Structure formats: structure tokens, C-alpha cells
Amino acid sequence: MKQNPENLKYASTHEWALLEAGQIVRVGITDFAQSELGDIVFIGLPDVGREVSAKEQLAVVESVKTASDLYSPVTGTVVEVNDSLVDAPEQVNDDAFGTWLFCIKADDPSELEQLMDAGAYQSMTEE
């Protein structure tokens, strides 16, 4: 399994989050999550413009094994989705940390401080 990048924040529900300029939070799933899911065959992305609360169910990932809900790490508005995943969801299996799913303009980016750093997430997934 790949190393968890230090520049990301991690949710207990296995999403990663990266704060970018303009209060934009880029979100994907972790390498641990894609490994547990197996071959991903479908990703249901949220609608651009949707307002969400932190920890609200926002998207779904389906694999040959199971389906898994994805949650928003912050409160805000969906401003972009990775449309390339509609036709090629397997990109997440190939590079989980390099393949983002959606971006949210955060109302309060400090909500990310409630997420785990790479070390804490690593410890959680080893339990």
C-alpha cells in the first residue's frame, strides 16, 4: 500500500482532503479505501452547486465487491467534480491520491483541523 501523503488530511471514513487557494477543498478516497473496495466500476458524483454539511453523505463508489458512501469533510458548496471518472472510475484504483473526486468551496476551512494527519490515519488503518 502507498504511503499516506503528509500534506493531506484524512477522515475516519477514508476520504482525503487537500486545502487549496480560495478555500477550495479537493477530496478523494485513500489508497487504503480503494484497496479494500477492489476494482472500482462506478462513481456517483455530487451535483455542482450542491450545498453540503461536514460529514454529510455526498457521493458513492461501487466496486465489484461492494458499494461505499463518501462523505464531505467540510461544510460548503460543491464547485467542481472530476467528470473523467464517469467513463474511467478505475483511475482511483490506479492512483488514489492523484485522482480527486470533487471540490468543495469551504465555508470554514478550519473544519479540516478536525480530520486526522497522515500518521493518525495510518495508525487507524493498522488496527
PDB file of C-alpha atoms in Angstrom:
ATOM      1  CA  MET A   1       0.000   0.000   0.000  1.00  0.00           C
ATOM      2  CA  LYS A   2       1.151   3.533  -0.757  1.00  0.00           C
ATOM      3  CA  GLN A   3       2.397   5.961   1.875  1.00  0.00           C
ATOM      4  CA  ASN A   4      -0.238   8.449   3.041  1.00  0.00           C
ATOM      5  CA  PRO A   5       0.906  11.902   1.847  1.00  0.00           C
ATOM      6  CA  GLU A   6       1.733  14.263   4.724  1.00  0.00           C
ATOM      7  CA  ASN A   7       0.100  17.283   3.031  1.00  0.00           C
ATOM      8  CA  LEU A   8      -3.392  15.753   3.167  1.00  0.00           C
ATOM      9  CA  LYS A   9      -5.971  15.482   5.945  1.00  0.00           C
ATOM     10  CA  TYR A  10      -7.864  12.216   6.465  1.00  0.00           C
ATOM     11  CA  ALA A  11     -11.396  11.329   7.586  1.00  0.00           C
ATOM     12  CA  SER A  12     -12.229   8.183   9.535  1.00  0.00           C
ATOM     13  CA  THR A  13     -14.496   7.323   6.582  1.00  0.00           C
ATOM     14  CA  HIS A  14     -11.378   7.104   4.336  1.00  0.00           C
ATOM     15  CA  GLU A  15     -11.640  10.328   2.344  1.00  0.00           C
ATOM     16  CA  TRP A  16      -8.596  12.544   1.915  1.00  0.00           C
ATOM     17  CA  ALA A  17      -8.828  16.334   1.739  1.00  0.00           C
ATOM     18  CA  LEU A  18      -6.427  18.970   0.435  1.00  0.00           C
ATOM     19  CA  LEU A  19      -6.939  22.674   1.129  1.00  0.00           C
ATOM     20  CA  GLU A  20      -6.121  24.774  -1.928  1.00  0.00           C
ATOM     21  CA  ALA A  21      -6.295  28.506  -2.673  1.00  0.00           C
ATOM     22  CA  GLY A  22      -9.612  30.296  -2.297  1.00  0.00           C
ATOM     23  CA  GLN A  23     -10.957  27.972   0.422  1.00  0.00           C
ATOM     24  CA  ILE A  24     -11.245  25.122  -2.113  1.00  0.00           C
ATOM     25  CA  VAL A  25     -11.006  21.628  -0.632  1.00  0.00           C
ATOM     26  CA  ARG A  26     -10.128  18.863  -3.112  1.00  0.00           C
ATOM     27  CA  VAL A  27     -11.437  15.441  -1.998  1.00  0.00           C
ATOM     28  CA  GLY A  28     -10.654  11.842  -2.941  1.00  0.00           C
ATOM     29  CA  ILE A  29     -10.512   8.421  -1.324  1.00  0.00           C
ATOM     30  CA  THR A  30      -7.432   6.931   0.256  1.00  0.00           C
ATOM     31  CA  ASP A  31      -5.285   4.147  -1.097  1.00  0.00           C
ATOM     32  CA  PHE A  32      -6.432   2.021   1.846  1.00  0.00           C
ATOM     33  CA  ALA A  33     -10.065   2.562   0.799  1.00  0.00           C
ATOM     34  CA  GLN A  34      -9.513   1.677  -2.851  1.00  0.00           C
ATOM     35  CA  SER A  35      -7.548  -1.405  -1.809  1.00  0.00           C
ATOM     36  CA  GLU A  36     -10.383  -2.566   0.469  1.00  0.00           C
ATOM     37  CA  LEU A  37     -13.015  -1.863  -2.209  1.00  0.00           C
ATOM     38  CA  GLY A  38     -11.237  -3.716  -5.003  1.00  0.00           C
ATOM     39  CA  ASP A  39     -11.885  -2.928  -8.663  1.00  0.00           C
ATOM     40  CA  ILE A  40     -13.984   0.238  -8.815  1.00  0.00           C
ATOM     41  CA  VAL A  41     -16.661   0.095 -11.514  1.00  0.00           C
ATOM     42  CA  PHE A  42     -18.801   3.183 -10.816  1.00  0.00           C
ATOM     43  CA  ILE A  43     -18.545   6.511  -9.020  1.00  0.00           C
ATOM     44  CA  GLY A  44     -21.665   8.563  -8.359  1.00  0.00           C
ATOM     45  CA  LEU A  45     -20.543  12.176  -8.091  1.00  0.00           C
ATOM     46  CA  PRO A  46     -22.460  15.063  -6.480  1.00  0.00           C
ATOM     47  CA  ASP A  47     -24.034  17.881  -8.470  1.00  0.00           C
ATOM     48  CA  VAL A  48     -22.053  21.101  -8.830  1.00  0.00           C
ATOM     49  CA  GLY A  49     -23.764  23.786  -6.772  1.00  0.00           C
ATOM     50  CA  ARG A  50     -24.961  21.379  -4.086  1.00  0.00           C
ATOM     51  CA  GLU A  51     -24.618  22.756  -0.575  1.00  0.00           C
ATOM     52  CA  VAL A  52     -23.343  20.216   1.945  1.00  0.00           C
ATOM     53  CA  SER A  53     -22.591  19.946   5.634  1.00  0.00           C
ATOM     54  CA  ALA A  54     -19.480  18.346   7.072  1.00  0.00           C
ATOM     55  CA  LYS A  55     -19.931  14.564   7.394  1.00  0.00           C
ATOM     56  CA  GLU A  56     -22.923  14.581   5.018  1.00  0.00           C
ATOM     57  CA  GLN A  57     -23.154  11.691   2.540  1.00  0.00           C
ATOM     58  CA  LEU A  58     -22.202  13.179  -0.813  1.00  0.00           C
ATOM     59  CA  ALA A  59     -21.163  10.510  -3.304  1.00  0.00           C
ATOM     60  CA  VAL A  60     -20.928   6.752  -3.773  1.00  0.00           C
ATOM     61  CA  VAL A  61     -18.216   4.416  -5.002  1.00  0.00           C
ATOM     62  CA  GLU A  62     -19.179   0.974  -6.293  1.00  0.00           C
ATOM     63  CA  SER A  63     -16.755  -1.868  -6.805  1.00  0.00           C
ATOM     64  CA  VAL A  64     -17.085  -5.482  -7.839  1.00  0.00           C
ATOM     65  CA  LYS A  65     -17.240  -6.294  -4.101  1.00  0.00           C
ATOM     66  CA  THR A  66     -19.452  -3.616  -2.557  1.00  0.00           C
ATOM     67  CA  ALA A  67     -20.731  -0.039  -2.578  1.00  0.00           C
ATOM     68  CA  SER A  68     -19.467   2.618  -0.202  1.00  0.00           C
ATOM     69  CA  ASP A  69     -20.799   6.072   0.623  1.00  0.00           C
ATOM     70  CA  LEU A  70     -18.454   9.058   0.595  1.00  0.00           C
ATOM     71  CA  TYR A  71     -18.822  11.990   2.947  1.00  0.00           C
ATOM     72  CA  SER A  72     -17.996  15.673   2.791  1.00  0.00           C
ATOM     73  CA  PRO A  73     -15.063  16.636   5.027  1.00  0.00           C
ATOM     74  CA  VAL A  74     -16.294  20.253   5.292  1.00  0.00           C
ATOM     75  CA  THR A  75     -19.406  22.405   5.093  1.00  0.00           C
ATOM     76  CA  GLY A  76     -19.656  24.304   1.830  1.00  0.00           C
ATOM     77  CA  THR A  77     -20.675  24.147  -1.819  1.00  0.00           C
ATOM     78  CA  VAL A  78     -19.592  21.639  -4.475  1.00  0.00           C
ATOM     79  CA  VAL A  79     -17.805  23.712  -7.119  1.00  0.00           C
ATOM     80  CA  GLU A  80     -16.255  21.026  -9.337  1.00  0.00           C
ATOM     81  CA  VAL A  81     -16.429  17.280  -9.992  1.00  0.00           C
ATOM     82  CA  ASN A  82     -13.956  15.034 -11.809  1.00  0.00           C
ATOM     83  CA  ASP A  83     -16.113  14.108 -14.820  1.00  0.00           C
ATOM     84  CA  SER A  84     -13.388  11.835 -16.231  1.00  0.00           C
ATOM     85  CA  LEU A  85     -14.334   9.297 -13.544  1.00  0.00           C
ATOM     86  CA  VAL A  86     -17.744   8.705 -15.138  1.00  0.00           C
ATOM     87  CA  ASP A  87     -16.110   6.805 -18.006  1.00  0.00           C
ATOM     88  CA  ALA A  88     -12.949   5.690 -16.198  1.00  0.00           C
ATOM     89  CA  PRO A  89     -13.612   5.084 -12.474  1.00  0.00           C
ATOM     90  CA  GLU A  90     -10.646   2.696 -12.356  1.00  0.00           C
ATOM     91  CA  GLN A  91      -8.368   5.759 -12.238  1.00  0.00           C
ATOM     92  CA  VAL A  92      -8.954   5.715  -8.474  1.00  0.00           C
ATOM     93  CA  ASN A  93      -7.537   2.175  -8.251  1.00  0.00           C
ATOM     94  CA  ASP A  94      -4.516   3.219 -10.304  1.00  0.00           C
ATOM     95  CA  ASP A  95      -3.692   6.346  -8.265  1.00  0.00           C
ATOM     96  CA  ALA A  96      -5.978   7.031  -5.290  1.00  0.00           C
ATOM     97  CA  PHE A  97      -4.022  10.035  -4.048  1.00  0.00           C
ATOM     98  CA  GLY A  98      -3.584  11.514  -7.521  1.00  0.00           C
ATOM     99  CA  THR A  99      -7.235  11.138  -8.520  1.00  0.00           C
ATOM    100  CA  TRP A 100      -9.632  13.590  -6.910  1.00  0.00           C
ATOM    101  CA  LEU A 101     -13.408  13.146  -6.950  1.00  0.00           C
ATOM    102  CA  PHE A 102     -14.880  16.574  -6.196  1.00  0.00           C
ATOM    103  CA  CYS A 103     -14.014  20.038  -4.879  1.00  0.00           C
ATOM    104  CA  ILE A 104     -15.898  21.985  -2.234  1.00  0.00           C
ATOM    105  CA  LYS A 105     -15.631  25.699  -1.508  1.00  0.00           C
ATOM    106  CA  ALA A 106     -15.460  25.525   2.275  1.00  0.00           C
ATOM    107  CA  ASP A 107     -17.491  27.908   4.407  1.00  0.00           C
ATOM    108  CA  ASP A 108     -14.899  27.426   7.165  1.00  0.00           C
ATOM    109  CA  PRO A 109     -11.652  25.695   6.119  1.00  0.00           C
ATOM    110  CA  SER A 110     -10.663  25.315   9.784  1.00  0.00           C
ATOM    111  CA  GLU A 111     -13.094  22.350   9.878  1.00  0.00           C
ATOM    112  CA  LEU A 112     -10.227  20.394   8.291  1.00  0.00           C
ATOM    113  CA  GLU A 113      -8.372  20.625  11.613  1.00  0.00           C
ATOM    114  CA  GLN A 114     -10.857  18.062  12.966  1.00  0.00           C
ATOM    115  CA  LEU A 115      -9.526  15.467  10.500  1.00  0.00           C
ATOM    116  CA  MET A 116      -6.507  13.218  11.042  1.00  0.00           C
ATOM    117  CA  ASP A 117      -2.984  13.785   9.838  1.00  0.00           C
ATOM    118  CA  ALA A 118      -1.169  11.063   7.879  1.00  0.00           C
ATOM    119  CA  GLY A 119       0.290   9.388  10.972  1.00  0.00           C
ATOM    120  CA  ALA A 120      -3.011   9.185  12.828  1.00  0.00           C
ATOM    121  CA  TYR A 121      -4.767   7.816   9.741  1.00  0.00           C
ATOM    122  CA  GLN A 122      -2.015   5.222   9.275  1.00  0.00           C
ATOM    123  CA  SER A 123      -2.429   4.105  12.889  1.00  0.00           C
ATOM    124  CA  MET A 124      -6.208   3.841  12.473  1.00  0.00           C
ATOM    125  CA  THR A 125      -5.937   1.651   9.372  1.00  0.00           C
ATOM    126  CA  GLU A 126      -3.421  -0.674  11.039  1.00  0.00           C
ATOM    127  CA  GLU A 127      -5.770  -1.509  13.939  1.00  0.00           C
TER     128      GLU A 127
END
